[in-house]
């Protein structure tokens, strides 16, 4: 501190800081060198919808760039996914006719089971072929399970249907089934059913912490959902994180090979908690509403679309997800390859 005319003058230390974190951000190569989180095509899974009776792919208005496929267009998309080096595809089937028991889910000639066989024949070991194991696409009431006489979802009767559905998908050639209905005991029943018919090599991606989210809206258009009401009696309360970990631990104990948190972005804390709690791979599903929000903002010129896609997916990986299901999987792989 010096004085001028008796008044003290502050003299700053201009030697500068010794510790400079910015040094490691100076060039692209330095940033790559010290990056803590990677995002690679092999970590991404592309969900795809195949609709019975279509002559050409049908756009989904609330999910720009996503379509309901025909059986033939599905094969082209699957082949592209394999060429891009994606980790897998998750198949959803949309039948022409629905009924109260979702019988099309069990029918060997149902749209989803035929699609599984088609895609496996097309890509071989080039992709992990996964299939949604749930009744909501196939029931005329739109719930994920069978209903009791009073209109409630009957957990244990639904488990019987899931067992049959698992066997049908395994017979169709699937690599991995994804029980997503949030029925208590679903992983145990599916594992037992698969093992009982010598399909012990088919693995299970358990939708363990699946929340009753407001962000599922566009998905309901995608599958032509018949749901009237909500799924709060079986999907989890968005307020609960500890419960999500408990569900994941139960599924691991019942034989899940991978556990999943769905949605992803509003539940990154749950992804982290589950990752810290289990000793199997963790997946997270970047769902339709999350996709639609970014696409809408980008369409209005409010955000940089491509940068937002990669930042979104990196955030899910950073939270602890080993595998990310995302409708951007193919595009993200192309962006990463640049």
C-alpha positions as CSV (number, residue, x, y, z in Angstrom):
1,X,0.0,0.0,0.0
2,X,1.6,3.3,-1.1
3,X,0.5,6.8,-0.2
4,X,0.0,9.8,-2.5
5,X,-0.4,13.1,-0.8
6,X,-1.1,11.1,2.4
7,X,-4.0,9.0,0.9
8,X,-3.3,5.2,0.7
9,X,-3.3,3.7,-2.8
10,X,-4.0,0.0,-3.3
11,X,-1.4,-1.7,-5.4
12,X,-2.7,-5.0,-6.8
13,X,-0.5,-8.1,-7.0
14,X,0.0,-8.4,-10.8
15,X,2.1,-11.5,-10.7
16,X,-1.0,-13.6,-11.6
17,X,-2.3,-16.9,-10.2
18,X,0.0,-19.9,-9.9
19,X,-2.8,-22.4,-10.5
20,X,-4.4,-21.9,-13.9
21,X,-7.1,-24.5,-14.8
22,X,-7.6,-22.8,-18.1
23,X,-4.2,-24.2,-19.3
24,X,-5.9,-27.5,-19.9
25,X,-8.7,-25.9,-21.9
26,X,-6.5,-24.0,-24.4
27,X,-6.7,-26.3,-27.4
28,X,-9.0,-29.0,-28.7
29,X,-6.4,-31.7,-28.2
30,X,-5.8,-30.6,-24.6
31,X,-9.5,-30.7,-23.9
32,X,-9.8,-34.2,-25.4
33,X,-6.8,-35.4,-23.4
34,X,-8.3,-34.5,-20.1
35,X,-12.0,-35.1,-20.8
36,X,-13.6,-36.9,-17.9
37,X,-16.5,-38.3,-19.8
38,X,-16.6,-40.0,-23.2
39,X,-19.6,-40.2,-25.6
40,X,-19.2,-43.0,-28.1
41,X,-21.6,-44.6,-30.7
42,X,-21.2,-48.0,-29.0
43,X,-22.9,-46.6,-25.9
44,X,-26.0,-45.5,-27.7
45,X,-29.2,-47.4,-28.4
46,X,-31.7,-46.3,-31.0
47,X,-35.4,-46.9,-30.1
48,X,-37.5,-47.7,-33.2
49,X,-41.2,-48.1,-33.9
50,X,-42.7,-50.5,-36.4
51,X,-46.3,-50.3,-37.2
52,X,-48.4,-53.0,-38.7
53,X,-50.2,-52.2,-42.0
54,X,-48.1,-49.2,-43.2
55,X,-47.1,-48.9,-46.8
56,X,-44.5,-46.2,-46.0
57,X,-43.0,-44.7,-42.9
58,X,-45.3,-42.3,-41.0
59,X,-43.9,-39.2,-39.4
60,X,-44.6,-38.6,-35.7
61,X,-45.7,-35.0,-35.5
62,X,-44.5,-34.4,-31.9
63,X,-41.1,-36.0,-32.6
64,X,-39.6,-34.3,-35.7
65,X,-37.3,-36.7,-37.5
66,X,-38.8,-39.9,-35.9
67,X,-41.1,-42.2,-37.8
68,X,-43.3,-45.2,-37.4
69,X,-41.5,-47.7,-39.7
70,X,-42.8,-50.2,-42.1
71,X,-41.1,-53.6,-41.8
72,X,-38.9,-52.8,-44.8
73,X,-37.9,-49.3,-43.7
74,X,-37.1,-50.7,-40.2
75,X,-34.5,-53.0,-41.8
76,X,-32.9,-50.1,-43.6
77,X,-32.7,-48.1,-40.4
78,X,-31.3,-51.1,-38.5
79,X,-28.6,-51.7,-41.1
80,X,-27.6,-48.0,-40.9
81,X,-27.5,-48.3,-37.1
82,X,-25.1,-51.2,-37.4
83,X,-22.9,-49.4,-39.9
84,X,-22.7,-46.4,-37.6
85,X,-21.4,-48.6,-34.8
86,X,-24.4,-48.1,-32.4
87,X,-24.6,-50.4,-29.4
88,X,-28.1,-51.6,-30.2
89,X,-31.7,-50.9,-31.2
90,X,-34.8,-51.1,-29.0
91,X,-37.9,-52.2,-30.9
92,X,-41.5,-51.2,-30.2
93,X,-44.4,-52.8,-32.2
94,X,-47.7,-51.2,-33.0
95,X,-50.5,-53.6,-34.0
96,X,-53.4,-52.9,-36.3
97,X,-55.8,-54.4,-33.8
98,X,-55.8,-54.3,-30.0
99,X,-57.7,-56.1,-27.3
100,X,-58.1,-56.2,-23.6
101,X,-55.3,-58.8,-23.0
102,X,-52.8,-57.5,-25.6
103,X,-52.8,-60.9,-27.4
104,X,-50.8,-59.5,-30.3
105,X,-47.8,-59.2,-28.0
106,X,-47.7,-63.0,-27.6
107,X,-48.7,-64.0,-31.1
108,X,-45.6,-65.3,-33.0
109,X,-46.9,-63.6,-36.1
110,X,-47.5,-60.3,-34.2
111,X,-45.8,-57.2,-35.6
112,X,-43.1,-56.9,-32.9
113,X,-42.1,-60.6,-33.0
114,X,-41.9,-60.5,-36.8
115,X,-39.8,-57.3,-36.6
116,X,-37.4,-59.0,-34.1
117,X,-36.8,-61.8,-36.6
118,X,-36.4,-59.4,-39.5
119,X,-33.9,-57.2,-37.7
120,X,-31.8,-60.1,-36.3
121,X,-31.6,-61.6,-39.8
122,X,-30.6,-58.2,-41.2
123,X,-27.9,-57.2,-38.7
124,X,-26.7,-60.5,-37.2
125,X,-24.2,-59.8,-34.4
126,X,-23.6,-56.2,-35.7
127,X,-26.2,-54.9,-33.2
128,X,-27.7,-55.9,-29.9
129,X,-31.4,-56.3,-30.8
130,X,-33.6,-55.4,-27.9
131,X,-37.4,-55.4,-27.6
132,X,-39.9,-53.7,-25.3
133,X,-41.6,-56.2,-23.1
134,X,-44.8,-54.5,-22.2
135,X,-48.5,-54.7,-23.1
136,X,-49.4,-51.0,-23.4
137,X,-48.9,-50.9,-27.2
138,X,-51.1,-54.0,-27.6
139,X,-54.0,-53.3,-25.2
140,X,-57.2,-51.4,-26.1
141,X,-57.1,-49.8,-22.6
142,X,-53.5,-48.7,-23.0
143,X,-52.3,-49.9,-19.6
144,X,-49.1,-51.9,-19.2
145,X,-50.9,-54.8,-17.7
146,X,-54.1,-56.8,-17.5
147,X,-57.0,-55.3,-15.7
148,X,-59.1,-56.7,-12.9
149,X,-62.9,-56.5,-12.9
150,X,-62.7,-53.2,-11.0
151,X,-60.4,-51.7,-13.7
152,X,-57.2,-51.9,-11.7
153,X,-53.9,-53.3,-13.1
154,X,-53.6,-56.8,-11.8
155,X,-49.9,-57.3,-11.0
156,X,-49.7,-61.1,-10.9
157,X,-51.9,-61.8,-13.9
158,X,-49.8,-59.4,-15.8
159,X,-46.7,-61.3,-14.8
160,X,-48.1,-64.4,-16.5
161,X,-48.6,-62.5,-19.7
162,X,-45.0,-61.1,-19.5
163,X,-43.6,-64.6,-19.2
164,X,-45.4,-65.6,-22.4
165,X,-44.3,-62.4,-24.1
166,X,-40.7,-63.0,-23.1
167,X,-40.8,-66.5,-24.6
168,X,-42.3,-65.3,-27.8
169,X,-39.6,-62.6,-28.2
170,X,-36.9,-65.1,-27.4
171,X,-38.2,-67.5,-29.9
172,X,-38.2,-64.7,-32.4
173,X,-34.5,-64.3,-31.9
174,X,-34.1,-61.3,-29.6
175,X,-30.8,-60.7,-27.8
176,X,-32.2,-58.7,-24.9
177,X,-35.7,-58.1,-23.5
178,X,-36.8,-54.9,-21.8
179,X,-39.5,-55.5,-19.2
180,X,-40.9,-51.9,-18.8
181,X,-44.3,-52.2,-17.2
182,X,-43.1,-51.7,-13.5
183,X,-44.9,-54.7,-12.2
184,X,-43.5,-56.1,-9.0
185,X,-41.5,-59.2,-9.6
186,X,-41.4,-58.8,-13.4
187,X,-37.6,-59.5,-13.7
188,X,-37.8,-62.7,-11.7
189,X,-40.7,-64.1,-13.7
190,X,-39.2,-63.2,-17.1
191,X,-35.8,-64.7,-16.1
192,X,-37.5,-67.9,-15.0
193,X,-39.6,-68.1,-18.1
194,X,-36.6,-67.6,-20.4
195,X,-34.6,-70.2,-18.5
196,X,-37.4,-72.7,-18.6
197,X,-37.4,-72.9,-22.4
198,X,-33.6,-72.9,-22.8
199,X,-33.2,-69.2,-23.6
200,X,-30.9,-68.6,-20.7
201,X,-28.6,-66.7,-23.1
202,X,-31.2,-63.9,-23.6
203,X,-30.4,-61.0,-21.3
204,X,-32.7,-58.6,-19.5
205,X,-32.6,-54.8,-19.6
206,X,-34.8,-54.0,-16.6
207,X,-36.7,-50.7,-16.6
208,X,-36.1,-50.5,-12.9
209,X,-36.7,-46.9,-12.0
210,X,-39.4,-45.8,-14.4
211,X,-41.3,-42.7,-13.3
212,X,-44.8,-41.5,-14.0
213,X,-43.5,-38.6,-16.0
214,X,-45.1,-35.7,-17.8
215,X,-42.4,-36.1,-20.5
216,X,-43.9,-39.3,-22.0
217,X,-46.5,-37.4,-24.1
218,X,-44.9,-37.7,-27.5
219,X,-44.2,-41.4,-27.0
220,X,-48.0,-41.9,-26.6
221,X,-48.4,-40.5,-30.1
222,X,-45.6,-42.7,-31.4
223,X,-47.2,-45.9,-30.2
224,X,-50.8,-44.9,-30.9
225,X,-51.6,-45.2,-27.2
226,X,-55.2,-45.9,-26.1
227,X,-54.6,-44.9,-22.5
228,X,-57.2,-42.9,-20.7
229,X,-55.9,-41.8,-17.3
230,X,-52.4,-42.3,-15.9
231,X,-50.0,-45.0,-14.6
232,X,-49.3,-43.6,-11.2
233,X,-50.3,-46.8,-9.4
234,X,-47.4,-48.7,-10.9
235,X,-44.9,-46.2,-12.3
236,X,-42.8,-44.3,-9.6
237,X,-43.6,-41.0,-8.0
238,X,-41.3,-38.3,-9.4
239,X,-40.6,-37.2,-5.8
240,X,-38.8,-40.4,-4.9
241,X,-35.1,-41.2,-5.4
242,X,-34.4,-43.7,-2.7
243,X,-37.3,-45.8,-4.1
244,X,-35.6,-45.8,-7.5
245,X,-32.5,-47.3,-6.0
246,X,-34.5,-49.9,-4.1
247,X,-36.2,-50.9,-7.3
248,X,-32.9,-51.3,-9.1
249,X,-31.5,-53.4,-6.3
250,X,-34.5,-55.7,-6.4
251,X,-34.1,-56.2,-10.1
252,X,-30.5,-57.0,-9.8
253,X,-31.4,-59.6,-7.1
254,X,-34.0,-61.0,-9.5
255,X,-31.5,-61.5,-12.4
256,X,-31.4,-58.2,-14.3
257,X,-28.3,-57.9,-16.5
258,X,-28.7,-54.1,-16.9
259,X,-30.9,-51.7,-15.0
260,X,-32.4,-48.6,-16.3
261,X,-33.6,-45.2,-15.2
262,X,-36.4,-43.6,-17.3
263,X,-36.7,-40.6,-18.0
264,X,-33.1,-39.4,-18.0
265,X,-32.7,-35.6,-17.8
266,X,-35.1,-34.9,-15.0
267,X,-33.7,-37.9,-13.0
268,X,-29.9,-37.5,-13.4
269,X,-29.6,-37.6,-9.6
270,X,-31.3,-41.0,-9.7
271,X,-29.0,-42.2,-12.4
272,X,-26.0,-41.3,-10.2
273,X,-27.5,-43.0,-7.1
274,X,-28.3,-46.2,-9.0
275,X,-24.8,-46.2,-10.6
276,X,-23.3,-46.0,-7.1
277,X,-25.5,-48.7,-5.7
278,X,-25.4,-51.6,-8.3
279,X,-22.6,-53.7,-9.8
280,X,-24.2,-54.2,-13.2
281,X,-24.3,-51.7,-16.2
282,X,-26.7,-48.8,-15.9
283,X,-28.8,-47.5,-18.8
284,X,-30.9,-44.3,-19.0
285,X,-33.6,-43.5,-21.5
286,X,-33.5,-40.0,-23.0
287,X,-37.2,-40.0,-23.7
288,X,-39.6,-38.5,-26.2
289,X,-40.5,-35.3,-24.3
290,X,-36.8,-34.5,-23.7
291,X,-36.2,-35.0,-27.4
292,X,-39.2,-32.9,-28.4
293,X,-38.2,-30.0,-26.2
294,X,-34.7,-29.7,-27.7
295,X,-36.1,-30.1,-31.3
296,X,-38.8,-27.4,-30.6
297,X,-36.2,-24.9,-29.2
298,X,-33.9,-25.5,-32.1
299,X,-36.6,-25.1,-34.6
300,X,-37.3,-21.7,-33.1
301,X,-33.6,-20.7,-33.4
302,X,-33.3,-20.5,-29.6
303,X,-30.4,-23.0,-29.2
304,X,-27.7,-24.6,-31.3
305,X,-29.3,-28.0,-32.1
306,X,-26.3,-30.2,-32.7
307,X,-24.3,-28.8,-29.7
308,X,-27.4,-29.3,-27.5
309,X,-27.8,-32.9,-28.6
310,X,-24.2,-33.8,-27.7
311,X,-24.3,-31.8,-24.5
312,X,-27.5,-33.6,-23.5
313,X,-26.2,-37.1,-24.1
314,X,-22.9,-36.2,-22.4
315,X,-24.7,-35.1,-19.3
316,X,-26.5,-38.5,-19.1
317,X,-23.2,-40.3,-19.4
318,X,-21.6,-37.9,-16.9
319,X,-24.3,-38.8,-14.4
320,X,-23.3,-42.4,-14.6
321,X,-25.2,-44.1,-17.4
322,X,-23.1,-46.7,-19.2
323,X,-25.8,-47.0,-22.0
324,X,-28.1,-44.3,-23.3
325,X,-31.3,-45.0,-25.2
326,X,-32.0,-41.9,-27.4
327,X,-33.8,-41.0,-30.6
328,X,-30.7,-39.1,-31.6
329,X,-28.5,-42.2,-31.5
330,X,-27.8,-42.4,-35.3
331,X,-27.4,-38.6,-35.7
332,X,-25.1,-38.4,-32.6
333,X,-22.9,-41.2,-34.0
334,X,-22.5,-39.2,-37.2
335,X,-21.7,-36.0,-35.3
336,X,-19.1,-37.9,-33.2
337,X,-17.5,-39.3,-36.3
338,X,-16.8,-35.8,-37.7
